[in-house]
Coordinates of C-alpha atoms and ligand atoms in Angstrom, one line a residue:
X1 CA 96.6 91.4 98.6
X2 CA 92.7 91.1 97.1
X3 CA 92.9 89.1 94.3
X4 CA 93.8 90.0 90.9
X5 CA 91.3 90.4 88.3
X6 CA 90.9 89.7 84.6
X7 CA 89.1 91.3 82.7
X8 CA 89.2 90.0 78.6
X9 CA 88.1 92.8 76.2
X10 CA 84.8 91.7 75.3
X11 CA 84.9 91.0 71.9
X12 CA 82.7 91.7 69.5
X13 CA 81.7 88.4 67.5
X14 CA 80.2 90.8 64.4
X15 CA 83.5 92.8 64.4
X16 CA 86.5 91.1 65.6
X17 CA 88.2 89.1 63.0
X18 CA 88.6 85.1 64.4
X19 CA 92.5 85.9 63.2
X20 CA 93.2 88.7 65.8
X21 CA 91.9 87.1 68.8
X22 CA 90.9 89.7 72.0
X23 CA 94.1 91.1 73.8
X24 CA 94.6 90.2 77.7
X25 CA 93.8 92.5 80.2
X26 CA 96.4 92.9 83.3
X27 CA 94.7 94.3 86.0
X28 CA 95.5 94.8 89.5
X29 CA 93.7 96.0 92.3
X30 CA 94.3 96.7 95.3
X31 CA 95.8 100.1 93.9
X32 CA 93.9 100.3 90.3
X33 CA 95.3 103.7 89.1
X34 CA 93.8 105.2 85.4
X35 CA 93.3 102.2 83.5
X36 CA 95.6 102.9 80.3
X37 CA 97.4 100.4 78.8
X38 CA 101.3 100.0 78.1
X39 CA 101.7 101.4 74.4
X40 CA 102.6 99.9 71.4
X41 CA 105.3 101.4 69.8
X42 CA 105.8 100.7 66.2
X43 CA 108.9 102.5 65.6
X44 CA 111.5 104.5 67.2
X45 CA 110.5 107.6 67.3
X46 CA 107.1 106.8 69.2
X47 CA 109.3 106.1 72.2
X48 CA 112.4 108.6 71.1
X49 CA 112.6 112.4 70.8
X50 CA 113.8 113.3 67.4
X51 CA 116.8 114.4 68.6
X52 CA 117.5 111.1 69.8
X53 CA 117.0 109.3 66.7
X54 CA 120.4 108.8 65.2
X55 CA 122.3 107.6 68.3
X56 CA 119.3 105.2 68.9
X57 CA 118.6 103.3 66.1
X58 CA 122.5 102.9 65.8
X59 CA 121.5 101.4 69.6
X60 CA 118.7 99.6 68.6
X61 CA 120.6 97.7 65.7
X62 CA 123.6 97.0 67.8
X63 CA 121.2 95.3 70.1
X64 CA 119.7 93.2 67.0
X65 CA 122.9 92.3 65.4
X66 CA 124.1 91.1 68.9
X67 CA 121.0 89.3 69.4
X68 CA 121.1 87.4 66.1
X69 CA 124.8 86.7 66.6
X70 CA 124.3 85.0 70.1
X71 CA 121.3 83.3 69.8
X72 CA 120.9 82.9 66.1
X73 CA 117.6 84.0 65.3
X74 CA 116.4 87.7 65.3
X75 CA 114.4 89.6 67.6
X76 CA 110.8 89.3 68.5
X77 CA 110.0 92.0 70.5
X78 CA 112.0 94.5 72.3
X79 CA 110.1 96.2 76.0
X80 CA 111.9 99.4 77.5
X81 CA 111.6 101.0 81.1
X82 CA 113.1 103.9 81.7
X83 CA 115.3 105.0 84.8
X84 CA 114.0 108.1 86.8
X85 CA 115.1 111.4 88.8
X86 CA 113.5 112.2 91.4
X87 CA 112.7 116.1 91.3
X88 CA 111.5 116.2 94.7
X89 CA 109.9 114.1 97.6
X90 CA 112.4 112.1 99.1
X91 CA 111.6 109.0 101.0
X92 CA 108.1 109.5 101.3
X93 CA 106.4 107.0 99.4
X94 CA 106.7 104.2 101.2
X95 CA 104.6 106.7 103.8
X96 CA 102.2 106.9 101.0
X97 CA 103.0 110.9 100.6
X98 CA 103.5 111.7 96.8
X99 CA 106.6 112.3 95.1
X100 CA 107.6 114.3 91.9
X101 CA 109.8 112.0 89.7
X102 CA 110.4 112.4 85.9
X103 CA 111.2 109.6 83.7
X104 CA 114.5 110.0 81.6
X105 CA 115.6 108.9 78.6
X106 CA 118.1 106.2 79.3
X107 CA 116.6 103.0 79.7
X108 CA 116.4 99.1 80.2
X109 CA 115.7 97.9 76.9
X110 CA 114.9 93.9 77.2
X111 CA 114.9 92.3 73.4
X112 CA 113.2 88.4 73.4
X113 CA 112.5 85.7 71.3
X114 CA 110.6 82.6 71.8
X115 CA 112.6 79.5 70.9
X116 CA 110.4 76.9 69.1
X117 CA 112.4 74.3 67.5
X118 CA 112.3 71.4 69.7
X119 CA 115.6 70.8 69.8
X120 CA 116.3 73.7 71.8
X121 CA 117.1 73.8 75.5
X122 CA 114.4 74.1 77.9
X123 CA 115.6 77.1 79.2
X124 CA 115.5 80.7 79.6
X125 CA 118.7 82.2 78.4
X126 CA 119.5 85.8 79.3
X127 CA 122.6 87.9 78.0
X128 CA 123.7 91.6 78.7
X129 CA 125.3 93.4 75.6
X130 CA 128.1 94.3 77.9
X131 CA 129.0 90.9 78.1
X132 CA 132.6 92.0 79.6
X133 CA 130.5 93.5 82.7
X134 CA 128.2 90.9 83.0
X135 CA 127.9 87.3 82.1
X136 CA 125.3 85.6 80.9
X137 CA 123.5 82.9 82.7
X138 CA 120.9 80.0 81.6
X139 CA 117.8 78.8 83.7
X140 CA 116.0 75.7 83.7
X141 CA 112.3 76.6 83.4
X142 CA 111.5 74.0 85.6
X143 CA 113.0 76.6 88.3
X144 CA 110.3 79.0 87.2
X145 CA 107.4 76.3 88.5
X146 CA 109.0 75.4 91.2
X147 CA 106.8 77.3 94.1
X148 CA 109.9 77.6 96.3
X149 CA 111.7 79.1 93.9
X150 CA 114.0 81.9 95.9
X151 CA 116.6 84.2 94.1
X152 CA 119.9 83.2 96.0
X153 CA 122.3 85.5 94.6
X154 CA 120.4 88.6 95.2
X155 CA 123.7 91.3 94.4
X156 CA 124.1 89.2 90.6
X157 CA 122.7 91.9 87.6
X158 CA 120.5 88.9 86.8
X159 CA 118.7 89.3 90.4
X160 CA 116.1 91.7 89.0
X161 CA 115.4 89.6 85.6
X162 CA 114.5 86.7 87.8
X163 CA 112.3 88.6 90.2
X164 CA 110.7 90.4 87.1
X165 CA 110.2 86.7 85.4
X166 CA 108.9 85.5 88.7
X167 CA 106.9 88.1 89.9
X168 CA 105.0 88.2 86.2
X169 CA 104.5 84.5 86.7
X170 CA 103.2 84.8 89.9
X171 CA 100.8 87.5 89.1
X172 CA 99.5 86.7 85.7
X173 CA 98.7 82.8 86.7
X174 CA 96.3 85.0 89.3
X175 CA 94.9 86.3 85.6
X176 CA 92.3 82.6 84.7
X177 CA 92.6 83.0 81.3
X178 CA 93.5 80.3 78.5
X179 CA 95.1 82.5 76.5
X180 CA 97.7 82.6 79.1
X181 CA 100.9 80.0 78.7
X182 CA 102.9 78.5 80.7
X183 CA 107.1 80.5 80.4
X184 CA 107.8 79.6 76.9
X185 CA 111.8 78.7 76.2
X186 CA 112.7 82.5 76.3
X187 CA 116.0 84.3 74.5
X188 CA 116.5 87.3 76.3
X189 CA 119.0 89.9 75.7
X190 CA 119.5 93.1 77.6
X191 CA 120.6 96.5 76.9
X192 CA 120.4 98.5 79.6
X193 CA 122.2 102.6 79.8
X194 CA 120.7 103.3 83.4
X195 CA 123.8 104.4 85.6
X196 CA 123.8 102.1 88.0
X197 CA 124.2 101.9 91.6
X198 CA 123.9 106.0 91.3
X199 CA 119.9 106.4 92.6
X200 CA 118.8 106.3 89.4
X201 CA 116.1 102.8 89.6
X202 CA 118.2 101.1 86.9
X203 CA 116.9 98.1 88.7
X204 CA 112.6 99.3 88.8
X205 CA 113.6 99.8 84.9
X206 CA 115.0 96.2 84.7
X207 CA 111.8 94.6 86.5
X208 CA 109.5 96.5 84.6
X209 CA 110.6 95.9 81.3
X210 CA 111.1 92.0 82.2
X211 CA 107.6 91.7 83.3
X212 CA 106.5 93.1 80.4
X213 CA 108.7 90.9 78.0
X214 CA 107.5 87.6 80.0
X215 CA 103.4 88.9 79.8
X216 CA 104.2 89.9 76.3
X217 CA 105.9 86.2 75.5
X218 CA 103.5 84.5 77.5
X219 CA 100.5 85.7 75.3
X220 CA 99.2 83.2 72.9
X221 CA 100.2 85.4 70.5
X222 CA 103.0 87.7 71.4
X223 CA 103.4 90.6 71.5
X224 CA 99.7 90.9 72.2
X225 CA 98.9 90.8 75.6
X226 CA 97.5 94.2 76.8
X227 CA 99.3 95.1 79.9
X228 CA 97.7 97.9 82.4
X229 CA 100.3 100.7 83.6
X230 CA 98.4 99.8 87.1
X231 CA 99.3 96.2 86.9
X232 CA 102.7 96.4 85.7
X233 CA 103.7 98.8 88.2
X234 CA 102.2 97.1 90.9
X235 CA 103.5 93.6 90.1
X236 CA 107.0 95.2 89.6
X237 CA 106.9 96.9 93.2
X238 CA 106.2 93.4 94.8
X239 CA 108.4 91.7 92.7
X240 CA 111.2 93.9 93.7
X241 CA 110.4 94.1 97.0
X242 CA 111.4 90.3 97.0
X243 CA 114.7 91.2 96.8
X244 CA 115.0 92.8 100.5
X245 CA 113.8 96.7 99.5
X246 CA 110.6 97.8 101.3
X247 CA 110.4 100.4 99.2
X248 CA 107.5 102.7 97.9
X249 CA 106.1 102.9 94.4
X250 CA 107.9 106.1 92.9
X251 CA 110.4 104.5 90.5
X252 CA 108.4 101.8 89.3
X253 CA 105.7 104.1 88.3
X254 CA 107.5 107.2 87.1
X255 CA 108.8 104.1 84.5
X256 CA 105.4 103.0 83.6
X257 CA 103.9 106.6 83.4
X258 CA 106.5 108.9 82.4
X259 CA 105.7 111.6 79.8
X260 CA 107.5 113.5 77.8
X261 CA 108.4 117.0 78.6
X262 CA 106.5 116.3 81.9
X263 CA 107.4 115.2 85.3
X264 CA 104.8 113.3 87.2
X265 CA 103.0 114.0 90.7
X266 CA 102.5 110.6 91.9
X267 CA 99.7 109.9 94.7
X268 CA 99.3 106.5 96.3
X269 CA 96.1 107.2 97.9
X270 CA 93.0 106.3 97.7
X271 CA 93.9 105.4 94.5
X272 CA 97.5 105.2 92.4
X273 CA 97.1 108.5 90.5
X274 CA 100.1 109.6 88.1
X275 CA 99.5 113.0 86.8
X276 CA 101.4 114.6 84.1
X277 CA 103.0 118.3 85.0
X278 CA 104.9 119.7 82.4
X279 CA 108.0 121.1 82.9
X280 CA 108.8 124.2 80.3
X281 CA 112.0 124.4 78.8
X282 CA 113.2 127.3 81.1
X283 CA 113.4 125.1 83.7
X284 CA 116.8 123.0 83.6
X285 CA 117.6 120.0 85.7
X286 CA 121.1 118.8 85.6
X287 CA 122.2 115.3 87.1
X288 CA 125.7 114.8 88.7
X289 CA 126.6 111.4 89.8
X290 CA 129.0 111.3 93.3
X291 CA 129.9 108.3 91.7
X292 CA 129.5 107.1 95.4
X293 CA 127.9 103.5 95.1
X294 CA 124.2 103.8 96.4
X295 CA 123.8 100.3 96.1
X296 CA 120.2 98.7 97.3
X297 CA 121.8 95.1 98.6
X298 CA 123.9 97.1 100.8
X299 CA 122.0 99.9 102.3
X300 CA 118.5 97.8 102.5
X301 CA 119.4 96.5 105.7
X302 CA 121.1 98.7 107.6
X303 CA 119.7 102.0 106.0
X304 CA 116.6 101.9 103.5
X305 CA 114.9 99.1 105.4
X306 CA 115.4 100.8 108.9
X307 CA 114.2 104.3 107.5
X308 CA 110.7 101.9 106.7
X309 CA 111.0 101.5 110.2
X310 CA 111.1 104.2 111.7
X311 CA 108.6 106.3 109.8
X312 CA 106.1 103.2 110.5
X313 CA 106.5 102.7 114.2
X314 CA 106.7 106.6 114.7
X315 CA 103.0 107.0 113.2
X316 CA 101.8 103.6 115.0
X317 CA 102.8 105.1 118.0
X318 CA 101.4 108.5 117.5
X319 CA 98.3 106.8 116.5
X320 CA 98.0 104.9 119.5
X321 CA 98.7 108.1 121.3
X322 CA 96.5 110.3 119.4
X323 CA 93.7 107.9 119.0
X324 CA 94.1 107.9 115.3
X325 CA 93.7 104.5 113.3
X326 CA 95.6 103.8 110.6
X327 CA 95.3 101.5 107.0
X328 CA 98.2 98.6 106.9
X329 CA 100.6 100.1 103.6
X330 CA 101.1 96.2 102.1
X331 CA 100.7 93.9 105.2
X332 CA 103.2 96.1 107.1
X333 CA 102.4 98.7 109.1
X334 CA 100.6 102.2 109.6
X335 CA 102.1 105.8 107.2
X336 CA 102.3 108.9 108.6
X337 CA 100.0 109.6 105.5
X338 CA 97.3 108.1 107.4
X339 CA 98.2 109.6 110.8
X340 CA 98.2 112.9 109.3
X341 CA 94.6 112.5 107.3
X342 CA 93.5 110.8 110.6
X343 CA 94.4 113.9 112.4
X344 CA 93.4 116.7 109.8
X345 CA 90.1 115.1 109.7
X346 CA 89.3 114.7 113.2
X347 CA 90.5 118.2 114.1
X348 CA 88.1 119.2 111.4
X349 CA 90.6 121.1 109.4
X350 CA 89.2 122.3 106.2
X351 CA 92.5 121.3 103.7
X352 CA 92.7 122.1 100.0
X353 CA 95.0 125.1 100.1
X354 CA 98.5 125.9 100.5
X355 CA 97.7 127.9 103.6
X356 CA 95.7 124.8 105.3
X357 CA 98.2 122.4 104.6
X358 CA 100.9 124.5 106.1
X359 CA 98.7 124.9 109.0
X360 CA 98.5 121.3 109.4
X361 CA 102.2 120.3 108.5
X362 CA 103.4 122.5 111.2
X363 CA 101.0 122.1 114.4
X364 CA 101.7 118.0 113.7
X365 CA 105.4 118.4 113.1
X366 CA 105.2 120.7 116.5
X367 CA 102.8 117.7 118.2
X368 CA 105.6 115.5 117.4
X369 CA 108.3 116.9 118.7
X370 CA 106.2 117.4 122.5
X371 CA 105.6 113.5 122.1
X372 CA 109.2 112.0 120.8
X373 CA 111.3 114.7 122.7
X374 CA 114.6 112.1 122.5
X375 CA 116.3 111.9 119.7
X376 CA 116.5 108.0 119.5
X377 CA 114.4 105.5 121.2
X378 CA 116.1 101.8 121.8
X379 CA 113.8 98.8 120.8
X380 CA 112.8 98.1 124.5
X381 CA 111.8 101.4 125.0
X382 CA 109.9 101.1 121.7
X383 CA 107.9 97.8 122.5
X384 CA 107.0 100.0 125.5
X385 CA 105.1 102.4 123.7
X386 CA 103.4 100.4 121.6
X387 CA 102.7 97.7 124.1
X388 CA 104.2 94.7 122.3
X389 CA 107.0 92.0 123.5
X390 CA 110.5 92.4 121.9
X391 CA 109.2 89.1 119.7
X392 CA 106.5 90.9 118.4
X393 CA 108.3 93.7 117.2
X394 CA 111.2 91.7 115.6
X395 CA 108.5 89.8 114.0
X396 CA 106.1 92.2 112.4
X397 CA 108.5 94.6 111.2
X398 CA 112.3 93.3 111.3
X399 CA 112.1 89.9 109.7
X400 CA 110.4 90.4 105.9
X401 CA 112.9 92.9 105.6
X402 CA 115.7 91.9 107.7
X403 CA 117.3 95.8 109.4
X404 CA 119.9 95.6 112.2
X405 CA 119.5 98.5 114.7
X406 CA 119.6 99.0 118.3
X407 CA 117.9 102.2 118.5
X408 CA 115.6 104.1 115.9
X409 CA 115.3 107.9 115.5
X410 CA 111.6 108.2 115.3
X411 CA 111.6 112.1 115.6
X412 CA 113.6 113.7 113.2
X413 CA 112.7 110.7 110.5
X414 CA 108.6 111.4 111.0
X415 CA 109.6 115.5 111.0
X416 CA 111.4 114.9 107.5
X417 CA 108.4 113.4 106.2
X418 CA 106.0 115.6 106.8
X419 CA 107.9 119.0 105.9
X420 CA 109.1 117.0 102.9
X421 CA 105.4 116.2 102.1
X422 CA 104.7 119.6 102.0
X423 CA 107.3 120.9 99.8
X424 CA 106.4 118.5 97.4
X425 CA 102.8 120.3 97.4
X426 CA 104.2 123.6 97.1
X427 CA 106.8 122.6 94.5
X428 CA 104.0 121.0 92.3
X429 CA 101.2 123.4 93.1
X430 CA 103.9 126.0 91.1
X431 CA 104.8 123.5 88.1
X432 CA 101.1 123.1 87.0
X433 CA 100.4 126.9 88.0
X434 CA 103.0 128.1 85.1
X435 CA 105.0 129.5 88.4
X436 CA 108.4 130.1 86.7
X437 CA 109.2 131.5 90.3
X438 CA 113.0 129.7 89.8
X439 CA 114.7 130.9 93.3
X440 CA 111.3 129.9 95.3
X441 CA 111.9 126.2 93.3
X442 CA 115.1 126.3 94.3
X443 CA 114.8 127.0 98.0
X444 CA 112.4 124.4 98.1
X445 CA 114.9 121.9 97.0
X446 CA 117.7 123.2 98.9
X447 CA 115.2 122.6 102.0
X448 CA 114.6 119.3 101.2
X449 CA 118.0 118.9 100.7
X450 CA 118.9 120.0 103.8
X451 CA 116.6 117.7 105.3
X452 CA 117.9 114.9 103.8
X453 CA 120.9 115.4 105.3
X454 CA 120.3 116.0 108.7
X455 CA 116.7 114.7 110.0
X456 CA 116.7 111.8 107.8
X457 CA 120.5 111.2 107.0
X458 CA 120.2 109.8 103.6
X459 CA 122.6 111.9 102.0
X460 CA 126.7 111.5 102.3
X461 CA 129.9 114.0 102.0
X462 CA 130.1 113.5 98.5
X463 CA 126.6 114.7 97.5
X464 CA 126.6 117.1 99.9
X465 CA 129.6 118.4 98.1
X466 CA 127.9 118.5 95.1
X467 CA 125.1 120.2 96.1
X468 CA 127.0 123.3 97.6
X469 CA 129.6 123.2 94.6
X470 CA 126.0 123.9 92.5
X471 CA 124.8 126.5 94.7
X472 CA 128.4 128.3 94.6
X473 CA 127.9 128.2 90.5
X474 CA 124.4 130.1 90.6
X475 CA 122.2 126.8 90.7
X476 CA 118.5 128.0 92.0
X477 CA 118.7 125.2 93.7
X478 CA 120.4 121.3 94.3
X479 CA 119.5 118.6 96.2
X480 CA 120.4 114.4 96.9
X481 CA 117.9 112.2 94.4
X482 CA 116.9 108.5 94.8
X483 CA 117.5 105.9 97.0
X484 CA 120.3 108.6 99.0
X485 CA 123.9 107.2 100.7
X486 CA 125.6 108.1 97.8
X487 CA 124.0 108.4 93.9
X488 CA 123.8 111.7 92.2
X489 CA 122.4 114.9 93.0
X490 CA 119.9 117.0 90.7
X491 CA 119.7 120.4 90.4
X492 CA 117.7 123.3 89.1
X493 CA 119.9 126.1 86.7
X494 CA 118.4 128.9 84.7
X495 CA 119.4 128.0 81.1
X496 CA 121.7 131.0 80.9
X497 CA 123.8 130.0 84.1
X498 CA 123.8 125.8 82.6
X499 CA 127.4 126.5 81.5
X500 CA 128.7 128.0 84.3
X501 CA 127.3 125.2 87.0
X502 CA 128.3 122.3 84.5
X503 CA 131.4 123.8 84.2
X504 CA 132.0 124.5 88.1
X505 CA 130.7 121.0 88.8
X506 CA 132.8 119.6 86.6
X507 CA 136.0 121.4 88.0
X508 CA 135.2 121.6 91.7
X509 CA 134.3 117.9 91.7
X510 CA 135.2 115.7 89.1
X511 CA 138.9 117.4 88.7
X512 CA 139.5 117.5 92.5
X513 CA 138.9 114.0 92.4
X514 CA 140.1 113.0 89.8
X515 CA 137.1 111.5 88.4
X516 CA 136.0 111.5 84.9
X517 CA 133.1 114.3 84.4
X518 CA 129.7 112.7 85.4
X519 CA 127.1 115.7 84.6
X520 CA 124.2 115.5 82.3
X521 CA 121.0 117.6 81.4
X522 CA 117.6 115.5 82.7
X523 CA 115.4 115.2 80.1
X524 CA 112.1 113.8 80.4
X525 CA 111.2 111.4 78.8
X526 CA 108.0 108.7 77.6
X527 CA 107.4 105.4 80.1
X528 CA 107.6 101.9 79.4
X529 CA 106.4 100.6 76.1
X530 CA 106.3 97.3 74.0
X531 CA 108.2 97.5 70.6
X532 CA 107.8 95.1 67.5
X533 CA 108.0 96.3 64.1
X534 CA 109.0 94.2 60.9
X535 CA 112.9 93.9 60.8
X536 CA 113.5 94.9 64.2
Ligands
GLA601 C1 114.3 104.1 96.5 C2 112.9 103.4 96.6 C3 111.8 104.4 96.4 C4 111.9 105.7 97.2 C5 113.3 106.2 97.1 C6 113.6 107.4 98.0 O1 114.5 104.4 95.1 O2 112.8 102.3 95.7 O3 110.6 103.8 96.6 O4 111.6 105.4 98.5 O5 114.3 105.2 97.3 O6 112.8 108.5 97.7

């Protein structure tokens, strides 16, 4: 990674008061996206749609009573991240294609306070709400200097506060800066209304509001630090990835940069660019949880991680093939993003409209399938197409993230990618045109639904059954979001037919089951922000 740099506001000495002193800057290359800065919010309804208003502020003061009742002293600052849906673009990131998440409106909310009195422990305390579900646990903050630090229990809820403390330790002591402090004796207590385990990045939302709550505490003078979107999502997808997910950067920066009313098309490359689409009322997305448990500690190794995989060694082998040479995504291998600019460029292609890119998508999807024409290749056979001992290959990409597989499906997984790639273009192309074209949305999810079930088997019986149960009701279209092996599904309903697939859902699924109803309208919703305000 190229290191991290500072920058400090320049301050003016004729203008800046010696009692404010300049905020901190967070900034992170290699990835700078726009450079905007995490918001303030000073009251509820700069992060809350008025609609919203009542149920959260009877939220908010639960979370403050409790606070004061456990740790005896009220809140200083509260940071929220929300969860996201991903419209469309499934498993793509990580190939550095971009994706089409919105942000919703539940959240991690993460409430601090700084403990002064002397006589306090040296420690960070955190606490949940729920405090039935999940227990609260005390570190020494020695821990937190210790360089060998690891998180042992990765599948405890506290996993992702401690790789979201860590990783904004590790980042900002990159920042030189004196107005930077060492982890002061933190009370942390979290709220958090993310579904978990159903797709939905309850964790991305976790780390990102952590990091922010430790840079915000960490400031001379909290809440002050100013915190770049770029930086926070970029520290939150390492941090993360610590605990065993070599994921992409979708959820962590459809938290940082959601907008209301909008979804976001999120590129990777050159740059991280997030940009706003809105999405007009018309348009109804409605989320239905399998209630199958998509949970990352159990499918990183044997799913997630080996998807990483196989998308990586199928373009470093068609790179090698085709000539093409590839950038390294995070120190770990080639994208098919690369292979495919690599090739559009070389073949002179002249891309920029729909028609080029469907030109390009399909004579490289067709390349492919001449050059991988079984369906799974075992790891011997892979060594010999790249050229590389068995050791080599464990080593560079089966030991940071630890997979077990014996063979790899480097075909249909590559395939996926790239017709997936395209859809999101088309899909996006029609959200910023105004294109209310619902059934030609639709058919574009249903593909990449479709997809995700058979080239890149991500999806499972229970979503699948979901998905058709919404296309039975009169859904335009329904497809598996998130991480995939379970979660929820989203799909797209005219507002006049909402009843009738919420209601079909509801029967077909939940009743057959006999599962309580799990269905909810998407509503987008603002990113992560830092809230203080006087009697919070
Ligand atoms: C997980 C990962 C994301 C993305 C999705 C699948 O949520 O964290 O980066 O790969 O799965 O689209």
């Amino acid at each position: 990674m190229a290191a991290i740099i500072t920058t400090t506001a320049a301050p003016s000495p004729w203008t800046t008061p010696r009692s404010s002193p300049p905020p901190l800057v967070f900034t992170i290359p290699p990835f700078p996206g726009p450079d905007e800065l995490i918001p303030a919010a000073k009251s509820l309804s700069d992060v809350y749609p008025g609609s919203d208003l009542p149920s959260q502020s009877l939220r908010w003061q639960a979370l403050s009573d409790k606070f004061k009742l456990i740790y005896k002293r009220p809140v200083s600052f509260v940071t929220r991240s929300p969860g996201r849906v991903n419209v469309i673009g499934e498993h793509i990131d990580y190939s550095w294609f971009p994706v089409l998440p919105i942000a919703m409106a539940q959240d991690a909310l993460v409430a601090v306070a700084i403990a002064r009195d002397p006589a306090d422990d040296a420690t960070v305390e955190v606490a949940n709400v729920d405090d039935q579900a999940y227990d609260s646990v005390s570190f020494d903050l020695s821990d937190f200097s210790n360089p060998f630090f690891q998180i042992k229990h990765t599948s405890h809820w506290t996993a992702y506060v401690l790789a979201g403390i860590k990783g904004a330790l590790t980042f900002s002591k990159l920042c030189s800066t004196d107005t930077f402090k060492p982890l002061p004796k933190l009370r942390i207590l979290i709220d958090s209304n993310v579904p978990v385990y159903a797709g939905l990045s309850s964790s991305s939302a976790l780390v990102c509001s952590t990091i922010l709550a430790v840079l915000a505490a960490t400031c001379s003078h909290p809440p002050l630090a100013a915190v770049e979107k770029s930086f926070l999502v970029n520290s939150a997808v390492i941090a993360e990835r610590a605990l065993g997910i070599n994921s992409g950067g979708m959820d962590q920066t459809a938290s940082v940069f959601g907008v209301r009313d909008s979804s976001v098309f999120v590129d990777f490359r050159p740059l991280l660019s997030p940009m706003p689409i809105p999405v007009s009322s018309d348009l109804v997305f409605v989320l239905a949880n399998s209630k199958v448990v998509s949970k990352r500690a159990d499918i990183g190794p044997s799913r997630f991680n080996v998807r990483v995989v196989e998308t990586t060694l199928a373009a470093e082998i068609l790179a090698k093939r085709w000539g093409a040479v590839l950038d390294i995504r995070d120190g770990f291998g080639g994208t098919l993003r690369g292979l495919y600019d690599s090739v559009c460029e070389r073949e002179g292609w002249q891309m920029g409209t729909r028609a080029s890119e469907e030109h390009a998508m399909r004579e490289i999807v067709k390349r492919i399938r001449t050059e991988f024409w079984q369906k799974t290749y075992s790891l011997s056979e892979i060594c010999q197409m790249l050229s590389i001992t068995p050791d080599m290959l464990q080593y560079k990409y089966m030991t940071r993230f630890p997979i077990s597989a014996q063979s790899l499906n480097l075909r249909d997984r590559a395939i996926h990618v790239l017709e997936e790639a395209f859809r999101v273009k088309c899909f996006s192309a029609m959200l910023s045109d105004g294109n209310r074209n619902m059934s030609a949305l639709g058919s574009l999810m249903n593909a990449s639904h479709n997809s995700c079930a058979t080239l890149y088997e991500c999806s499972c019986p229970e979503v699948d059954d979901l998905v058709g149960i919404a296309r039975k009701h009169g859904a335009e279209g329904s497809r598996i979001t998130g991480t995939g092996w379970g979660g929820c599904s989203v799909t797209l309903v005219r507002a006049e037919k909402l009843h009738r697939v919420m209601t079909g859902l509801r029967q077909d699924y939940y009743k057959v089951r006999g599962f309580e109803p799990d269905v909810i309208v998407v509503r987008p919703a603002t990113g992560a922000s830092v809230a203080s305000w006087p009697g919070l």
